[in-house]
Short mmCIF file of C-alpha atoms in Angstrom, two decimals:
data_model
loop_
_atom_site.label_atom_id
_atom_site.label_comp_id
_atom_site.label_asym_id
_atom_site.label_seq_id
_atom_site.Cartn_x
_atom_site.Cartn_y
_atom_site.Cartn_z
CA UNK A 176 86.41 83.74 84.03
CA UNK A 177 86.84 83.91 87.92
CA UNK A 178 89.14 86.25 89.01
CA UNK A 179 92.84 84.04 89.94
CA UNK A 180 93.68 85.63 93.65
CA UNK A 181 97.47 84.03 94.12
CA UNK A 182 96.36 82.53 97.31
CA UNK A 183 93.33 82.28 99.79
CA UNK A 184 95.69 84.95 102.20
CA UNK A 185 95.73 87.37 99.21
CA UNK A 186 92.38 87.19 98.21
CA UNK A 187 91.11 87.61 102.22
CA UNK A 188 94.25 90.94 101.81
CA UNK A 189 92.36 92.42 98.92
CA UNK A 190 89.11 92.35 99.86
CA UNK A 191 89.88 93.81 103.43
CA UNK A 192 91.78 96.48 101.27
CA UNK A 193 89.94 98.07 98.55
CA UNK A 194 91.46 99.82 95.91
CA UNK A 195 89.19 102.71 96.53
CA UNK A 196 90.68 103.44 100.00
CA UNK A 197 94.14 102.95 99.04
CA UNK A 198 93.45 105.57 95.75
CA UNK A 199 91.85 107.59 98.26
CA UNK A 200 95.13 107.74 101.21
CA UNK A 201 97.01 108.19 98.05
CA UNK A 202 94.86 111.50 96.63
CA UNK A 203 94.63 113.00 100.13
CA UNK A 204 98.32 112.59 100.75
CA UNK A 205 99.00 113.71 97.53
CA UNK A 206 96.95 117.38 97.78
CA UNK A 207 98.48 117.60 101.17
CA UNK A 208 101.86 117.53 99.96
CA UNK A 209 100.91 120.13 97.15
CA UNK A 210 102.86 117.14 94.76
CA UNK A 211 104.38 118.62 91.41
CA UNK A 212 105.13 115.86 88.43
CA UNK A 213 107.88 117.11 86.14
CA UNK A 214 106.86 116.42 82.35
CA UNK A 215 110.27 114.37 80.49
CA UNK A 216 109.57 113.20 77.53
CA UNK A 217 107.10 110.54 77.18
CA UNK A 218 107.04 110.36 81.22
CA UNK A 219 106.16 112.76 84.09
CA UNK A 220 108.73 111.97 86.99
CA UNK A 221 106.96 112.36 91.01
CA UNK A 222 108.73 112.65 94.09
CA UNK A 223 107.23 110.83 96.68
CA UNK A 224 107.34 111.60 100.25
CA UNK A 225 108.39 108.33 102.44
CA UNK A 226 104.72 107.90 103.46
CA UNK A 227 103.21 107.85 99.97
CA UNK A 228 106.09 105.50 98.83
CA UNK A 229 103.94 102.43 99.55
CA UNK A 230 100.22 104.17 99.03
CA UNK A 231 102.02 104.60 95.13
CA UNK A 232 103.24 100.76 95.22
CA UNK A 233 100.07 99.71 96.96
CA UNK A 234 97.89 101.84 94.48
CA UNK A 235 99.83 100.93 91.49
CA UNK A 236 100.67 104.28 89.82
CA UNK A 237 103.93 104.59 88.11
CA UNK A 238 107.26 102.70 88.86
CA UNK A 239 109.74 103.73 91.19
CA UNK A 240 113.04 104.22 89.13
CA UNK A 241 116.79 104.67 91.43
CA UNK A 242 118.55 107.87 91.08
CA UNK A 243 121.59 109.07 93.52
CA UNK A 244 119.76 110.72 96.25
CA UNK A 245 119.04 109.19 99.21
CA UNK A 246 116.53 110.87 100.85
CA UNK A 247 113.70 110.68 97.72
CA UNK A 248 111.47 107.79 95.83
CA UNK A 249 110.93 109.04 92.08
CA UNK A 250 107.92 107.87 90.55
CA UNK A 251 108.21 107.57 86.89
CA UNK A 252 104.52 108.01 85.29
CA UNK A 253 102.70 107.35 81.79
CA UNK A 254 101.35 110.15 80.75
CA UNK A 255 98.23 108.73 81.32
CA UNK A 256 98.72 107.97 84.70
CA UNK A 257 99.93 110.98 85.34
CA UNK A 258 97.06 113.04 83.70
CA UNK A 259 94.58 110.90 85.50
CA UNK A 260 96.12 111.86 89.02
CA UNK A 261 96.15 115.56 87.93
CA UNK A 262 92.98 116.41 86.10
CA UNK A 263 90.49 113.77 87.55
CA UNK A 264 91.82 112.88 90.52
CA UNK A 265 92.82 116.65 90.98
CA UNK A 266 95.97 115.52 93.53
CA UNK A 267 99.01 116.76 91.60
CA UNK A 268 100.16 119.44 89.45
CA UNK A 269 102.65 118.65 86.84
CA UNK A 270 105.24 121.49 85.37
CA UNK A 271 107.67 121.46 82.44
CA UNK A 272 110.93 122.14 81.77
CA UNK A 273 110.60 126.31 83.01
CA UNK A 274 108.96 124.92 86.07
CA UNK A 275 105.42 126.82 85.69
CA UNK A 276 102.87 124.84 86.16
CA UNK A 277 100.88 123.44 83.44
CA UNK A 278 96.59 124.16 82.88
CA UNK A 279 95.02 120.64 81.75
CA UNK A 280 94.86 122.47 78.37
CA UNK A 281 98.69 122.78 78.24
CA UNK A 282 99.16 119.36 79.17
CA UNK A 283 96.38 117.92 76.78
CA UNK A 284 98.51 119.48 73.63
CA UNK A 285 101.55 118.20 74.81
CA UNK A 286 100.54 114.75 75.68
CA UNK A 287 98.76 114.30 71.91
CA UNK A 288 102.02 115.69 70.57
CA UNK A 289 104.08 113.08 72.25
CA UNK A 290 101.49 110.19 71.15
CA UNK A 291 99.08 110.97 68.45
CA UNK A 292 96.26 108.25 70.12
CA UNK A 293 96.92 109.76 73.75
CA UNK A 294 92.90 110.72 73.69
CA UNK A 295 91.65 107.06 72.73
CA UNK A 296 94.41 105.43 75.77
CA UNK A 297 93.72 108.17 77.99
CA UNK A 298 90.06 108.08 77.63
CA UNK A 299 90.43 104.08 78.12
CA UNK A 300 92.69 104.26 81.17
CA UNK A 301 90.13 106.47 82.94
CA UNK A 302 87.34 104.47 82.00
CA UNK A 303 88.50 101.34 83.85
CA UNK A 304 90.27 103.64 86.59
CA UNK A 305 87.26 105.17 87.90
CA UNK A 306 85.77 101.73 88.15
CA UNK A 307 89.10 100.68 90.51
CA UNK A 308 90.47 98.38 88.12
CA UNK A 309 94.05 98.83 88.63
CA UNK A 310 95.49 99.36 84.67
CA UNK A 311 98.72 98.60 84.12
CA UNK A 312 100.79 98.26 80.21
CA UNK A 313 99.41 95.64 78.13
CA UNK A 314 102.57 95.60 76.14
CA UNK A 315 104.12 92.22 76.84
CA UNK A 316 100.75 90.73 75.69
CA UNK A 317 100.23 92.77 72.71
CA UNK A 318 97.45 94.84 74.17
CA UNK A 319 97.28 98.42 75.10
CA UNK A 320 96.55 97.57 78.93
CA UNK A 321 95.81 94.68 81.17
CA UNK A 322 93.67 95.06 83.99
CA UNK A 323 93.62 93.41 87.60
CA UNK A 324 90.96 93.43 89.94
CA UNK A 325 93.60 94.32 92.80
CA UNK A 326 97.38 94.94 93.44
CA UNK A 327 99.30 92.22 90.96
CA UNK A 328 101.38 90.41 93.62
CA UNK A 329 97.69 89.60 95.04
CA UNK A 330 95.78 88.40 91.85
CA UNK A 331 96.49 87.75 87.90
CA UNK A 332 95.26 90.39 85.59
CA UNK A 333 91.50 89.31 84.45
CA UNK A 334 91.07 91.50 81.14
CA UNK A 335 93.64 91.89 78.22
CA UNK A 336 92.56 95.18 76.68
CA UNK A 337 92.59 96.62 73.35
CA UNK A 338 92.00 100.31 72.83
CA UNK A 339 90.31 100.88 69.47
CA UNK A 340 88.64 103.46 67.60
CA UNK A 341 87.32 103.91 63.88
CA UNK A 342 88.86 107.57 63.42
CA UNK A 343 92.21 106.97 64.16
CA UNK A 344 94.78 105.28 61.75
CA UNK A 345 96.73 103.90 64.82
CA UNK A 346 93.87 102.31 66.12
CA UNK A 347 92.23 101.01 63.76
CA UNK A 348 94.51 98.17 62.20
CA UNK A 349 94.23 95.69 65.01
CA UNK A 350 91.33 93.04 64.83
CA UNK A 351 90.79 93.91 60.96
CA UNK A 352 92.23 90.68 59.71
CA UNK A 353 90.48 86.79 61.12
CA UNK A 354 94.24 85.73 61.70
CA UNK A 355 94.49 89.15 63.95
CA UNK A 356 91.64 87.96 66.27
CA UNK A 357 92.64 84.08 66.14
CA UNK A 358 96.41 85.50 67.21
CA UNK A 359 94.91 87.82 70.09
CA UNK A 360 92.34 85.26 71.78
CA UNK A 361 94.73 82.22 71.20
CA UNK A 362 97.24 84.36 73.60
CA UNK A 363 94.89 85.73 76.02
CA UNK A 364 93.49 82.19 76.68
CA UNK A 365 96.95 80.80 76.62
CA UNK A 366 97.53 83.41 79.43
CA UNK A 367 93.86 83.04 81.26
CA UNK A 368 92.73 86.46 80.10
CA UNK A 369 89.68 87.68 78.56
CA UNK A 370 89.72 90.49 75.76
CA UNK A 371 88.45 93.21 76.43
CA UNK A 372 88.24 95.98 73.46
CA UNK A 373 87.48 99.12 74.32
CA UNK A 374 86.24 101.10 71.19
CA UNK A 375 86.29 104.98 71.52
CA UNK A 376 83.81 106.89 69.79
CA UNK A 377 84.18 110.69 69.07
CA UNK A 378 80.92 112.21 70.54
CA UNK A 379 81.53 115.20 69.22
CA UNK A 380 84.72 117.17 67.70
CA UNK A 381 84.33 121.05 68.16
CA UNK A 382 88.10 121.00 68.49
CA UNK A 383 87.55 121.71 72.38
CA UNK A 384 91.35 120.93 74.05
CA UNK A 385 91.86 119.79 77.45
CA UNK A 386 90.77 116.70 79.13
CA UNK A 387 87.51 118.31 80.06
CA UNK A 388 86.74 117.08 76.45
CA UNK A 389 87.10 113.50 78.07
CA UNK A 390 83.74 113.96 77.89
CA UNK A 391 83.12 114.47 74.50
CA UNK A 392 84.29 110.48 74.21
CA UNK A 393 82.18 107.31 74.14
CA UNK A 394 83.54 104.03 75.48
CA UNK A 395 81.60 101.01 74.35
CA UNK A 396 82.80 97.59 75.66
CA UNK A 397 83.03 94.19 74.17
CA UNK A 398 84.17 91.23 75.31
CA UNK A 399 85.74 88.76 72.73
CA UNK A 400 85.48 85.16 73.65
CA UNK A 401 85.62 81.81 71.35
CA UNK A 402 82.53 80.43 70.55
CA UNK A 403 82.93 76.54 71.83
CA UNK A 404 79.49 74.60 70.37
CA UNK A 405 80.84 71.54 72.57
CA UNK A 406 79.94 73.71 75.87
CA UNK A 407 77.17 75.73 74.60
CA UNK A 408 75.32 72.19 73.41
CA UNK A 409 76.33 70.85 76.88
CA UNK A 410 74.72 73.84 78.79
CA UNK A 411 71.32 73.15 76.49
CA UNK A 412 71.52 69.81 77.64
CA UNK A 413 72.02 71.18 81.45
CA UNK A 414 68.78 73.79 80.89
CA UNK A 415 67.01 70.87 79.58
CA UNK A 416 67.63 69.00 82.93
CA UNK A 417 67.22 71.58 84.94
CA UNK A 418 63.50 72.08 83.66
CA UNK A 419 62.53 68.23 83.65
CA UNK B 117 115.57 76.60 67.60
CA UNK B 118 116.41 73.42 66.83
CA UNK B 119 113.65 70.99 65.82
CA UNK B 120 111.57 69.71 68.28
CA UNK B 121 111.11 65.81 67.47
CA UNK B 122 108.49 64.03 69.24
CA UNK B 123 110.62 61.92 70.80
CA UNK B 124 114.49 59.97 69.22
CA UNK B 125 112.50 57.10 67.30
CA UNK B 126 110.77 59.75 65.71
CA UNK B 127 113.88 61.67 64.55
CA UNK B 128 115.27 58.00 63.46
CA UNK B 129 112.05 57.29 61.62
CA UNK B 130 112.25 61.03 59.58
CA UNK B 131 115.23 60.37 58.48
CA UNK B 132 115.14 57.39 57.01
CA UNK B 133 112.59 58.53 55.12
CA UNK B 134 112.55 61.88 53.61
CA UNK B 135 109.15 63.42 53.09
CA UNK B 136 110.76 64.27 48.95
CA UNK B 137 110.49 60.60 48.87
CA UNK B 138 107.32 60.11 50.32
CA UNK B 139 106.04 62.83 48.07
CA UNK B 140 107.38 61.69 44.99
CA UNK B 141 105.81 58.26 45.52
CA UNK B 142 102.10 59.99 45.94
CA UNK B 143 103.07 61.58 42.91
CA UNK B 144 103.80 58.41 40.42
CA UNK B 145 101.31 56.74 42.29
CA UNK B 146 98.56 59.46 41.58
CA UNK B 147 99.42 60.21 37.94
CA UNK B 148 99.29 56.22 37.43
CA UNK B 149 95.56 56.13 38.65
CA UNK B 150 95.11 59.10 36.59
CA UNK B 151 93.45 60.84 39.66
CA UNK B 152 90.51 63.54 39.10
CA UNK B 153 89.76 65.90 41.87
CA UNK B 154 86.40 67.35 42.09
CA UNK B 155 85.93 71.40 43.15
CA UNK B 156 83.53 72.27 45.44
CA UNK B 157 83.13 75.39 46.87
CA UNK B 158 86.58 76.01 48.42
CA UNK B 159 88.16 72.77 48.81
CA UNK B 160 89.00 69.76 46.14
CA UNK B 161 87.63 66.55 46.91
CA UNK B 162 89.71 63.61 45.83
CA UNK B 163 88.95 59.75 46.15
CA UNK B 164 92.37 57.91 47.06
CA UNK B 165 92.48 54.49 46.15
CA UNK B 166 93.66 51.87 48.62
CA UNK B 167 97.48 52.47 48.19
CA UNK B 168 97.36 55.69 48.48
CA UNK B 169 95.38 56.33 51.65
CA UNK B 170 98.73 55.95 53.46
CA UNK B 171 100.71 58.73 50.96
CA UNK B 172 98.41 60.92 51.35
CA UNK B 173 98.54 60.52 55.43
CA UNK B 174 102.16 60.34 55.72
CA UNK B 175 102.53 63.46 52.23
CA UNK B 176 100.65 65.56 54.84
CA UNK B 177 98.41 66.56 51.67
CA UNK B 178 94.45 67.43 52.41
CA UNK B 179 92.58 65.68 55.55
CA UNK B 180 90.52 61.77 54.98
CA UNK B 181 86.58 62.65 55.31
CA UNK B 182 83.59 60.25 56.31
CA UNK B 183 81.62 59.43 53.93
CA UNK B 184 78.99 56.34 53.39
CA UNK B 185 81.26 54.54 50.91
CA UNK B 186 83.00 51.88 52.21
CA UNK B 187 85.14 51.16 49.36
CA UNK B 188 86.62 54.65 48.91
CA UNK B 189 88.85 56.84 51.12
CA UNK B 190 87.55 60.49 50.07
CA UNK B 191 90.75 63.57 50.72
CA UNK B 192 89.53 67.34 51.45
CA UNK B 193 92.17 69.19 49.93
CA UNK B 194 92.23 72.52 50.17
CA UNK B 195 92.40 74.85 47.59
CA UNK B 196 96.70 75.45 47.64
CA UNK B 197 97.12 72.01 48.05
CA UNK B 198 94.63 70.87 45.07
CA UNK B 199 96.66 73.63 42.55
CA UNK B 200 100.07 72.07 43.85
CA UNK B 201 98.83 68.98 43.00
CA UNK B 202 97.71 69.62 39.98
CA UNK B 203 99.68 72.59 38.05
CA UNK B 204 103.05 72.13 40.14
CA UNK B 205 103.61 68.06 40.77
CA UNK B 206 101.49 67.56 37.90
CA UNK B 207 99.71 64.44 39.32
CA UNK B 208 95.90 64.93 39.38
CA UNK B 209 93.42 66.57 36.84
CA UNK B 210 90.87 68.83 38.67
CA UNK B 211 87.13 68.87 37.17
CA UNK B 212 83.91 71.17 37.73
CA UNK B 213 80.04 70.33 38.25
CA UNK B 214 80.00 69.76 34.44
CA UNK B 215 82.67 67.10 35.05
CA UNK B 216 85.07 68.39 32.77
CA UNK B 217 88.57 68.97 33.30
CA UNK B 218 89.54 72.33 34.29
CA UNK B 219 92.65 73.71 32.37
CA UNK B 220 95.58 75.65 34.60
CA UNK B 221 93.47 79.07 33.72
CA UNK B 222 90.43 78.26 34.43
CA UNK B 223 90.98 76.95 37.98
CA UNK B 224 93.67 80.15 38.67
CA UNK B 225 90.12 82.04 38.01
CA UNK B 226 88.11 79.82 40.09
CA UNK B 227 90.13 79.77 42.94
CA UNK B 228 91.07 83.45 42.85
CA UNK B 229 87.29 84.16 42.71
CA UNK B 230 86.91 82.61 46.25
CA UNK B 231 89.81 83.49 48.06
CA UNK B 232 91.04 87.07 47.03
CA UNK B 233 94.29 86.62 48.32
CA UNK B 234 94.47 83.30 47.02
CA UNK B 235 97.90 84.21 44.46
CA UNK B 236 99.95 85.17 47.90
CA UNK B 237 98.63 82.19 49.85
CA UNK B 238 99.60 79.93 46.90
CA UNK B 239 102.76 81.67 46.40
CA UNK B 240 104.29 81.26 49.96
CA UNK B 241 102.32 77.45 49.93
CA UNK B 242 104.24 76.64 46.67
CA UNK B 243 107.52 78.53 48.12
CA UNK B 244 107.66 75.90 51.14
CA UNK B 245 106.30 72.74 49.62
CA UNK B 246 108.96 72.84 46.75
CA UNK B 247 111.50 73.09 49.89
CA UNK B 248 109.81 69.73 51.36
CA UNK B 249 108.23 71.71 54.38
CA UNK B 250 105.04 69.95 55.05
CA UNK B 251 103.05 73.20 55.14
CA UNK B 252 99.11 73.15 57.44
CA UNK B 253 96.90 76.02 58.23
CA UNK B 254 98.01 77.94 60.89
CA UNK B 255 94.65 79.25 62.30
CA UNK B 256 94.68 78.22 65.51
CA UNK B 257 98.10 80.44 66.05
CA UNK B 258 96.72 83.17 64.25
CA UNK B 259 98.97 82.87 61.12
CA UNK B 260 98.20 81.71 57.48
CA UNK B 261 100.54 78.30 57.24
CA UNK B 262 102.55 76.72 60.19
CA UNK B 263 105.77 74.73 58.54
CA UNK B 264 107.31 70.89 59.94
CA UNK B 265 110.33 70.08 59.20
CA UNK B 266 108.24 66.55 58.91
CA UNK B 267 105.18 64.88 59.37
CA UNK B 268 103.60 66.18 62.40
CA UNK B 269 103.31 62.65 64.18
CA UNK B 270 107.04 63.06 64.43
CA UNK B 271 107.68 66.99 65.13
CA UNK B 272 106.48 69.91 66.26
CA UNK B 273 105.83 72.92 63.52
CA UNK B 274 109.15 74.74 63.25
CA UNK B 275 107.73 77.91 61.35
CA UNK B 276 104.50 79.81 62.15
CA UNK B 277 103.92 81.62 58.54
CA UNK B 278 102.40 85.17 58.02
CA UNK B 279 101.88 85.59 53.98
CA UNK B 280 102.40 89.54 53.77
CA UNK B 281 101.33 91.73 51.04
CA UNK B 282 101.77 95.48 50.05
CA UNK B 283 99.26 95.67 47.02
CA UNK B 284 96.30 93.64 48.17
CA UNK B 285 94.34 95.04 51.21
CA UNK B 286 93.54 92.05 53.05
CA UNK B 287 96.97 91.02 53.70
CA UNK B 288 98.55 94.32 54.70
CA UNK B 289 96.57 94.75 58.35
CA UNK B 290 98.69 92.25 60.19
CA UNK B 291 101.86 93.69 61.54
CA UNK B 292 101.24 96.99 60.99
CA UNK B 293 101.05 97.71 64.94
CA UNK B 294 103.52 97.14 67.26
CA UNK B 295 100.76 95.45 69.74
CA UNK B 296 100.04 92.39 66.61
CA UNK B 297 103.93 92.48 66.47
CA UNK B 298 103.68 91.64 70.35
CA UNK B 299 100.85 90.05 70.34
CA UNK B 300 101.91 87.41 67.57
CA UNK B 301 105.70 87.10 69.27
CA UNK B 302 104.65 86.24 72.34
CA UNK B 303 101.94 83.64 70.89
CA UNK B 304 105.06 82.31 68.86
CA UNK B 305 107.33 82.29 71.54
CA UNK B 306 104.70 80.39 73.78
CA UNK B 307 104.09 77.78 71.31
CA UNK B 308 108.04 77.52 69.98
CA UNK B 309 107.72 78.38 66.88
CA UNK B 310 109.89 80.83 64.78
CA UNK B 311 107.68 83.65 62.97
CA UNK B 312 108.55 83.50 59.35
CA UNK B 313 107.01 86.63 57.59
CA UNK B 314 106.90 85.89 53.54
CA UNK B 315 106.68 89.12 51.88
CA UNK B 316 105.03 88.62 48.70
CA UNK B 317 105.69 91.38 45.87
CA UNK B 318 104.44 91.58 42.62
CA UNK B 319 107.38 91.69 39.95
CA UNK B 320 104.87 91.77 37.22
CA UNK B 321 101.26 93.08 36.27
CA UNK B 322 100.78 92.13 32.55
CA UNK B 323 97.57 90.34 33.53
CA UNK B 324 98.42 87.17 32.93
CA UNK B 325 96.52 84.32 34.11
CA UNK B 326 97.20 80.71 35.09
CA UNK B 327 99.54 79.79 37.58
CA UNK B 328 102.22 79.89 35.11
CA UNK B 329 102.13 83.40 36.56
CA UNK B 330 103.81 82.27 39.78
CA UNK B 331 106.74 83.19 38.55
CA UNK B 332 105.95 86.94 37.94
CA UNK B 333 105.52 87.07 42.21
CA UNK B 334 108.55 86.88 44.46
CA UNK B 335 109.13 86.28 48.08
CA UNK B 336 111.13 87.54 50.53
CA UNK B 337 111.84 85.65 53.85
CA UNK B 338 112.04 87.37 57.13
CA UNK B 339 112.60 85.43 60.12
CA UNK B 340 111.01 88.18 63.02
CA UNK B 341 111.91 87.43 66.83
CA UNK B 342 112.81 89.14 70.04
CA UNK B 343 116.17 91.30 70.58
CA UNK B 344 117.10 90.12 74.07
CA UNK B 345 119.43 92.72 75.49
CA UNK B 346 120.30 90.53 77.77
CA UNK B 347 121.70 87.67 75.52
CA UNK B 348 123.95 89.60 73.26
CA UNK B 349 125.29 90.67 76.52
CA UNK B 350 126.75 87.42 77.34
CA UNK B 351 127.82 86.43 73.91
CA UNK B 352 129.69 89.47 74.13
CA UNK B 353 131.39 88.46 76.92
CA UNK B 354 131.42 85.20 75.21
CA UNK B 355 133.64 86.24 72.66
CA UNK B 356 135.63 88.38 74.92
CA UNK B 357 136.82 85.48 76.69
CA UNK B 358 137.58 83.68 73.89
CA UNK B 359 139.69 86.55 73.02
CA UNK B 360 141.92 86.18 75.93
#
């Protein structure tokens, strides 16, 4: 499926804008600033200085959430999100509630205590991050993620993505059942998106904390589509012409 | 949500003739031709005579097949709506390759032995039919049954059905996530249909075969859809003003 840019202007935008280079202003800003996150909950909460207000927008990491003062932008981020930005793309530190900062093993324990899957999302998020896919909740279409080739007032998201893996009882009870699948792909085709399911496999488990262990994860990719005979018999009939 | 009727002639034309009515007469009229359905693999195959071409059509019961005889109208039934026939309205006599006529038992085995969930599907089939909901396969939505009020010529399906199950294993994987809970809401929401969960439980285990055991299974219905925050809101207000 072609990628749906929400205009000729927006497609010419994106492509003189890479998401690399805006990721990039973002993570130099970011280190520049010395930026701490503040753990809360199920969120880590970022002040943003006025210049990295629309590198954060632009970039699409977190959401910007109101609070009384004037003079700041709060970013509220997913924990992934926010691990991503610390220990890959090594441009903020994040603290909890005593305000010392916290080593990626510290925040690895508390991220799988808040969500017992965090490793299999996580290890998802950064697999399509580091590619530039901008990943974004998946929630409104029953997926863990959806992800868009650019910013998503430029272009619709292209993959609906489901984060599975065989050793975790969360994970593992999507797709099991023929009405599951027929429920999933009737949606993402009746919102022009192709499943993507990401299946995590444990390359090892020596009990080794921190996201360094991202490592010790396999991603293996499949793409779900309908099989339509009409079109497949159609493009036999178009190979056949083609070698007449 | 109201019914959706394909337009006010078609509401008019419902109406005028319930589908009890229209089911009752494909029920004298099949018990007069003495009517012997044939198994094979997992559908019934029935040849309608003349008359009852139409019932059948309009009864919503099985789908007409080609076949090379001109003189008979052949029905694929499938295996719910052959034992609803047969050991519910009592109208047709089902027979094997040896051409004899399977007893109540026998066919409860049969069908059982090719669909292992084939008591809950049967249960929730009988459970609408015997309410005069014209009751299809729901496939296509990712669901087991969807439910018309009426033929669908004349409305849209009203009820997208999940049969649910706690003690057999290939009917407790759906809903178990919040993402299929999404996933299958939004699909429903898209297509307008109400998701009606039946929850099949077991009140019995002597056993007992036939599908005079239908009555050891119960069902409860659970109508599932989306809390909107927003709504409740304004009925609130709603009432408040009504108040003053």
């Amino acid at each position: 499926m072609a990628p749906r840019w929400k205009g000729k202007a927006a497609e010419a935008k994106a492509l003189s804008e890479p998401i690399s280079a805006i990721v990039s202003r973002l993570q130099s800003s970011l280190i520049e600033s010395d930026s701490h996150g503040l753990l809360s909950g199920c969120s880590v909460l970022l002040a943003a200085q006025p210049e990295q207000i629309e590198l954060f927008n632009q970039a699409c990491f977190g959401r910007p959430i109101i609070t009384a003062e004037k003079d700041k932008q709060w970013f509220q981020l997913s924990l992934e999100e926010a691990l991503y930005l610390c220990s890959v793309m090594k441009c903020i530190k994040v603290t909890g509630e005593n305000k010392c900062v916290k080593n990626d093993d510290e925040l690895w324990s508390y991220m799988t205590s808040k969500k017992v899957d965090f490793p299999y999302l996580f290890k998802a998020y950064c697999h399509l991050r580091v590619k530039n896919w901008v990943v974004r909740a998946g929630s409104q279409y029953g997926v863990d993620f959806v992800a868009y080739r650019h910013h998503p007032a430029l272009v619709h998201s292209e993959y609906a993505v489901l984060v599975l893996s065989d050793e975790d009882e969360c994970r593992n009870v999507r797709l099991k059942a023929w009405s599951d699948f027929h429920c999933t792909l009737r949606l993402c085709g009746s919102v022009a998106k192709t499943l993507l399911v990401l299946h995590i496999t444990k390359k090892r488990d020596d009990g080794a904390l921190a996201s360094s262990c991202l490592e010790y994860y396999g991603v293996e990719e499949r793409i779900v589509s309908r099989w339509n005979p009409e079109q497949s018999r159609e493009n036999q009939t178009m190979v056949e012409k083609e070698l007449c």
